[in-house]
Short mmCIF file of N, CA and C in Angstrom, two decimals:
data_model
loop_
_atom_site.label_atom_id
_atom_site.label_comp_id
_atom_site.label_asym_id
_atom_site.label_seq_id
_atom_site.Cartn_x
_atom_site.Cartn_y
_atom_site.Cartn_z
N MET A 66 61.52 101.69 113.76
CA MET A 66 62.37 102.97 114.07
C MET A 66 62.05 104.08 113.26
N GLN A 67 61.82 105.14 113.82
CA GLN A 67 61.27 106.23 113.10
C GLN A 67 62.16 107.14 112.26
N ASP A 68 62.08 107.49 111.12
CA ASP A 68 63.09 108.21 110.38
C ASP A 68 62.58 109.68 110.33
N VAL A 69 63.28 110.63 111.13
CA VAL A 69 62.88 112.05 111.15
C VAL A 69 62.93 112.64 109.88
N ASN A 70 63.82 112.16 109.07
CA ASN A 70 64.35 112.78 107.79
C ASN A 70 62.89 112.75 106.81
N GLN A 71 61.82 112.03 107.06
CA GLN A 71 60.56 111.92 106.25
C GLN A 71 60.02 113.39 106.49
N TYR A 72 60.15 113.97 107.54
CA TYR A 72 59.45 115.11 107.80
C TYR A 72 60.17 116.53 107.38
N LEU A 73 61.32 116.32 107.06
CA LEU A 73 62.36 117.40 106.78
C LEU A 73 62.60 117.71 105.21
N ILE A 74 63.04 118.94 104.91
CA ILE A 74 63.56 119.07 103.62
C ILE A 74 64.98 119.66 103.59
N LYS A 75 65.94 119.10 103.00
CA LYS A 75 67.33 119.68 103.06
C LYS A 75 67.45 120.63 102.01
N MET A 76 67.79 121.82 102.50
CA MET A 76 68.06 122.97 101.60
C MET A 76 69.22 123.19 101.03
N SER A 77 69.55 123.92 99.82
CA SER A 77 70.72 123.86 99.08
C SER A 77 71.93 124.45 99.78
N ASP A 78 71.63 125.27 100.91
CA ASP A 78 72.52 125.80 101.89
C ASP A 78 72.88 125.01 102.87
N GLY A 79 72.37 123.95 103.01
CA GLY A 79 72.48 122.86 104.00
C GLY A 79 71.65 122.84 105.19
N SER A 80 70.76 123.83 105.33
CA SER A 80 69.91 124.05 106.31
C SER A 80 68.75 123.23 106.11
N ILE A 81 67.79 122.93 107.18
CA ILE A 81 66.82 122.16 106.97
C ILE A 81 65.47 122.71 107.32
N ALA A 82 64.33 122.48 106.57
CA ALA A 82 63.08 123.14 106.75
C ALA A 82 62.19 121.94 106.98
N LEU A 83 60.96 122.30 107.45
CA LEU A 83 59.80 121.22 107.96
C LEU A 83 59.01 121.22 106.59
N LYS A 84 58.41 120.01 106.12
CA LYS A 84 57.60 119.85 104.97
C LYS A 84 56.29 120.55 105.53
N GLU A 85 55.71 121.09 104.64
CA GLU A 85 54.53 122.01 104.81
C GLU A 85 53.58 121.18 105.36
N HIS A 86 53.00 120.03 105.01
CA HIS A 86 52.12 119.01 105.42
C HIS A 86 52.15 119.02 107.02
N VAL A 87 53.44 118.81 107.51
CA VAL A 87 53.69 118.76 108.89
C VAL A 87 53.23 120.01 109.78
N LYS A 88 53.42 121.10 109.11
CA LYS A 88 53.27 122.19 109.63
C LYS A 88 51.77 122.45 109.76
N GLU A 89 50.97 122.11 108.64
CA GLU A 89 49.53 122.30 108.65
C GLU A 89 49.10 121.36 109.54
N SER A 90 49.52 120.09 109.72
CA SER A 90 48.88 119.18 110.92
C SER A 90 48.98 119.79 112.27
N LEU A 91 49.69 120.78 112.37
CA LEU A 91 50.01 121.41 113.77
C LEU A 91 48.84 122.48 114.05
N LEU A 92 48.20 123.07 112.86
CA LEU A 92 47.40 124.10 113.11
C LEU A 92 46.16 124.04 113.91
N PRO A 93 45.47 122.71 114.00
CA PRO A 93 44.30 122.78 114.86
C PRO A 93 44.67 122.75 116.26
N TYR A 94 45.95 122.92 116.64
CA TYR A 94 46.42 122.92 117.86
C TYR A 94 47.15 124.05 118.38
N ALA A 95 47.09 125.08 117.60
CA ALA A 95 47.81 126.21 117.62
C ALA A 95 47.66 127.14 118.98
N SER A 96 46.44 126.85 119.55
CA SER A 96 46.27 127.40 120.81
C SER A 96 47.06 126.96 122.13
N SER A 97 47.70 125.83 121.68
CA SER A 97 48.56 125.46 122.67
C SER A 97 49.85 125.14 122.60
N ILE A 98 50.90 125.87 123.10
CA ILE A 98 52.41 125.79 122.78
C ILE A 98 52.80 124.43 123.06
N LYS A 99 52.45 124.03 124.12
CA LYS A 99 53.00 122.70 124.94
C LYS A 99 52.42 121.57 123.96
N THR A 100 51.37 121.48 123.52
CA THR A 100 50.87 120.54 122.53
C THR A 100 51.50 120.61 121.23
N VAL A 101 51.62 121.64 120.56
CA VAL A 101 52.44 121.86 119.36
C VAL A 101 53.78 121.50 119.55
N THR A 102 54.52 121.85 120.45
CA THR A 102 55.82 121.41 120.86
C THR A 102 55.98 119.95 121.00
N ARG A 103 55.15 119.16 121.70
CA ARG A 103 55.24 117.78 121.92
C ARG A 103 54.99 117.08 120.53
N MET A 104 54.10 117.40 119.98
CA MET A 104 53.82 116.82 118.54
C MET A 104 54.77 116.92 117.64
N LEU A 105 55.52 118.34 117.73
CA LEU A 105 56.59 118.42 116.81
C LEU A 105 57.97 117.68 117.21
N ALA A 106 58.09 117.58 118.56
CA ALA A 106 59.23 116.89 119.05
C ALA A 106 59.32 115.51 118.80
N THR A 107 58.15 114.80 118.60
CA THR A 107 58.08 113.36 118.49
C THR A 107 58.20 113.34 116.99
N LYS A 108 58.02 114.21 116.28
CA LYS A 108 58.41 113.96 114.58
C LYS A 108 59.83 114.23 114.26
N LEU A 109 60.50 115.36 115.06
CA LEU A 109 61.87 115.79 114.76
C LEU A 109 63.00 115.07 115.47
N PHE A 110 62.59 114.22 116.58
CA PHE A 110 63.69 113.59 117.36
C PHE A 110 63.18 112.06 117.57
N MET A 111 63.91 111.13 117.43
CA MET A 111 63.67 109.94 117.65
C MET A 111 63.63 109.75 119.23
N GLN A 112 62.87 108.54 119.41
CA GLN A 112 62.67 108.35 120.83
C GLN A 112 63.91 108.21 121.61
N SER A 113 64.77 107.49 121.02
CA SER A 113 66.07 107.43 121.75
C SER A 113 66.80 108.81 121.97
N GLU A 114 66.74 109.60 121.18
CA GLU A 114 67.23 110.90 121.42
C GLU A 114 66.50 111.60 122.44
N ARG A 115 65.41 111.61 122.51
CA ARG A 115 64.54 112.23 123.64
C ARG A 115 64.88 111.50 124.84
N VAL A 116 65.14 110.19 124.99
CA VAL A 116 65.32 109.70 126.26
C VAL A 116 66.70 110.01 126.69
N SER A 117 67.77 110.18 125.82
CA SER A 117 69.20 110.33 126.16
C SER A 117 69.48 111.84 126.16
N GLY A 118 68.66 112.76 125.71
CA GLY A 118 68.96 114.15 125.65
C GLY A 118 68.07 115.12 125.99
N ASN A 119 68.30 116.50 126.14
CA ASN A 119 67.52 117.29 126.55
C ASN A 119 68.16 118.65 125.72
N CYS A 120 67.39 119.94 125.95
CA CYS A 120 67.50 120.94 125.29
C CYS A 120 68.67 121.53 125.40
N LYS A 121 69.32 121.54 126.82
CA LYS A 121 70.67 122.14 127.10
C LYS A 121 71.65 121.15 127.37
N GLY A 122 71.42 119.82 127.35
CA GLY A 122 72.64 118.89 127.42
C GLY A 122 72.99 119.02 129.02
N ILE A 123 72.11 119.05 130.07
CA ILE A 123 72.40 119.19 131.31
C ILE A 123 72.11 117.82 131.88
N ARG A 124 72.10 117.55 133.22
CA ARG A 124 71.97 116.54 134.31
C ARG A 124 72.30 115.26 133.45
N GLY A 125 73.52 115.31 132.90
CA GLY A 125 73.89 113.98 132.43
C GLY A 125 73.58 113.41 131.01
N GLN A 126 72.91 114.34 130.51
CA GLN A 126 72.18 114.02 129.09
C GLN A 126 72.99 114.72 128.06
N VAL A 127 72.77 114.56 126.83
CA VAL A 127 73.45 114.98 125.64
C VAL A 127 72.42 116.04 125.16
N GLN A 128 72.96 117.14 124.51
CA GLN A 128 71.98 118.18 124.00
C GLN A 128 71.37 117.54 122.48
N LEU A 129 70.13 117.86 122.51
CA LEU A 129 69.57 117.57 121.28
C LEU A 129 70.14 118.35 120.02
N ASP A 130 69.99 117.67 119.03
CA ASP A 130 70.45 118.53 117.74
C ASP A 130 69.96 119.98 117.57
N PHE A 131 71.01 120.79 117.58
CA PHE A 131 70.62 122.24 117.63
C PHE A 131 69.85 122.80 116.35
N ALA A 132 70.13 122.32 114.99
CA ALA A 132 69.40 122.64 113.90
C ALA A 132 67.97 122.16 114.07
N ARG A 133 67.70 121.21 114.59
CA ARG A 133 66.19 120.65 114.67
C ARG A 133 65.69 121.31 115.87
N LEU A 134 66.24 121.62 116.96
CA LEU A 134 65.84 122.47 118.02
C LEU A 134 65.32 123.84 117.54
N GLU A 135 66.12 124.33 116.86
CA GLU A 135 65.88 125.68 116.36
C GLU A 135 64.74 125.74 115.29
N LEU A 136 64.61 124.88 114.51
CA LEU A 136 63.50 124.61 113.55
C LEU A 136 62.27 124.25 114.38
N LEU A 137 62.26 123.59 115.49
CA LEU A 137 61.10 123.50 116.45
C LEU A 137 60.58 124.58 117.14
N LYS A 138 61.85 125.39 117.38
CA LYS A 138 61.47 126.79 118.13
C LYS A 138 60.45 127.68 117.03
N LEU A 139 61.20 127.90 115.92
CA LEU A 139 60.67 128.77 114.99
C LEU A 139 59.41 128.32 114.36
N THR A 140 59.19 127.15 114.18
CA THR A 140 57.71 126.47 113.97
C THR A 140 56.75 126.82 114.86
N VAL A 141 57.12 126.30 116.17
CA VAL A 141 56.08 126.78 117.27
C VAL A 141 55.81 128.30 117.33
N PHE A 142 56.76 129.00 117.14
CA PHE A 142 56.53 130.67 117.14
C PHE A 142 55.70 130.82 115.94
N GLU A 143 55.78 130.07 114.97
CA GLU A 143 54.97 130.69 113.75
C GLU A 143 53.46 129.96 113.93
N VAL A 144 53.42 128.64 114.14
CA VAL A 144 52.14 128.05 114.18
C VAL A 144 51.18 128.82 115.37
N CYS A 145 51.97 128.95 116.45
CA CYS A 145 51.12 129.44 117.64
C CYS A 145 51.05 130.97 117.78
N GLY A 146 51.54 131.76 116.68
CA GLY A 146 51.52 133.06 116.59
C GLY A 146 52.11 133.92 117.74
N VAL A 147 53.41 133.35 118.13
CA VAL A 147 53.88 133.82 119.20
C VAL A 147 54.68 135.34 118.86
N SER A 148 54.36 136.43 119.45
CA SER A 148 54.98 137.77 119.12
C SER A 148 56.26 137.80 119.59
N TYR A 149 57.18 138.65 119.14
CA TYR A 149 58.51 138.88 119.47
C TYR A 149 58.59 139.09 120.95
N ALA A 150 57.78 139.88 121.62
CA ALA A 150 57.84 140.31 122.88
C ALA A 150 57.63 139.06 123.77
N GLU A 151 56.89 137.88 123.39
CA GLU A 151 56.55 136.84 124.23
C GLU A 151 57.51 135.68 123.95
N GLN A 152 58.57 135.89 122.99
CA GLN A 152 59.25 134.68 122.67
C GLN A 152 60.03 134.01 123.82
N ASP A 153 60.75 134.96 124.55
CA ASP A 153 61.55 134.34 125.62
C ASP A 153 60.67 133.69 126.62
N LYS A 154 59.58 133.93 126.93
CA LYS A 154 58.68 133.21 127.76
C LYS A 154 58.19 131.83 127.06
N ALA A 155 57.95 132.03 125.91
CA ALA A 155 57.48 130.83 125.09
C ALA A 155 58.67 129.72 125.04
N TRP A 156 59.77 130.36 124.76
CA TRP A 156 60.96 129.27 124.69
C TRP A 156 61.20 128.65 125.91
N LYS A 157 60.83 129.25 127.07
CA LYS A 157 60.89 128.41 128.40
C LYS A 157 59.87 127.39 128.42
N ASN A 158 58.66 127.46 127.91
CA ASN A 158 57.68 126.57 127.86
C ASN A 158 57.98 125.41 126.83
N ILE A 159 58.66 125.94 125.78
CA ILE A 159 58.83 124.94 124.69
C ILE A 159 59.93 123.89 125.29
N THR A 160 61.02 124.56 125.90
CA THR A 160 62.06 123.55 126.42
C THR A 160 61.72 122.76 127.40
N ALA A 161 60.73 123.19 128.32
CA ALA A 161 60.17 122.37 129.49
C ALA A 161 59.21 121.12 128.64
N ALA A 162 58.41 121.48 127.65
CA ALA A 162 57.76 120.55 126.97
C ALA A 162 58.60 119.60 126.16
N VAL A 163 59.47 119.95 125.62
CA VAL A 163 60.58 118.96 124.89
C VAL A 163 61.21 118.09 125.81
N ASP A 164 61.61 118.69 126.86
CA ASP A 164 62.46 117.83 127.89
C ASP A 164 61.43 116.73 128.62
N ALA A 165 60.10 117.10 128.58
CA ALA A 165 59.27 116.19 129.24
C ALA A 165 58.65 115.08 128.25
N VAL A 166 58.95 115.17 126.83
CA VAL A 166 58.49 114.26 126.00
C VAL A 166 59.20 113.01 126.19
#
């Protein structure tokens, strides 16, 4: 069983951050939002979570952990260089990719 905590740092304020080496491992794939999203989703969510959940908690599934989804979103924006103007469109691609994993 995968321990997603091996990829995370717990901050003093209770929030979570991604370990730098994980972010660096995504850089070669920065040209593809879907690839970066899928790779990161497999690290941040256990397989059982991905099978029984989705981004919005619809179609009879539970919503994936909001804090980890937010971390995934912000990391993909950073790694892939998503501008503020492109973030809404990118978020739709990210949720589709997460839900497909």
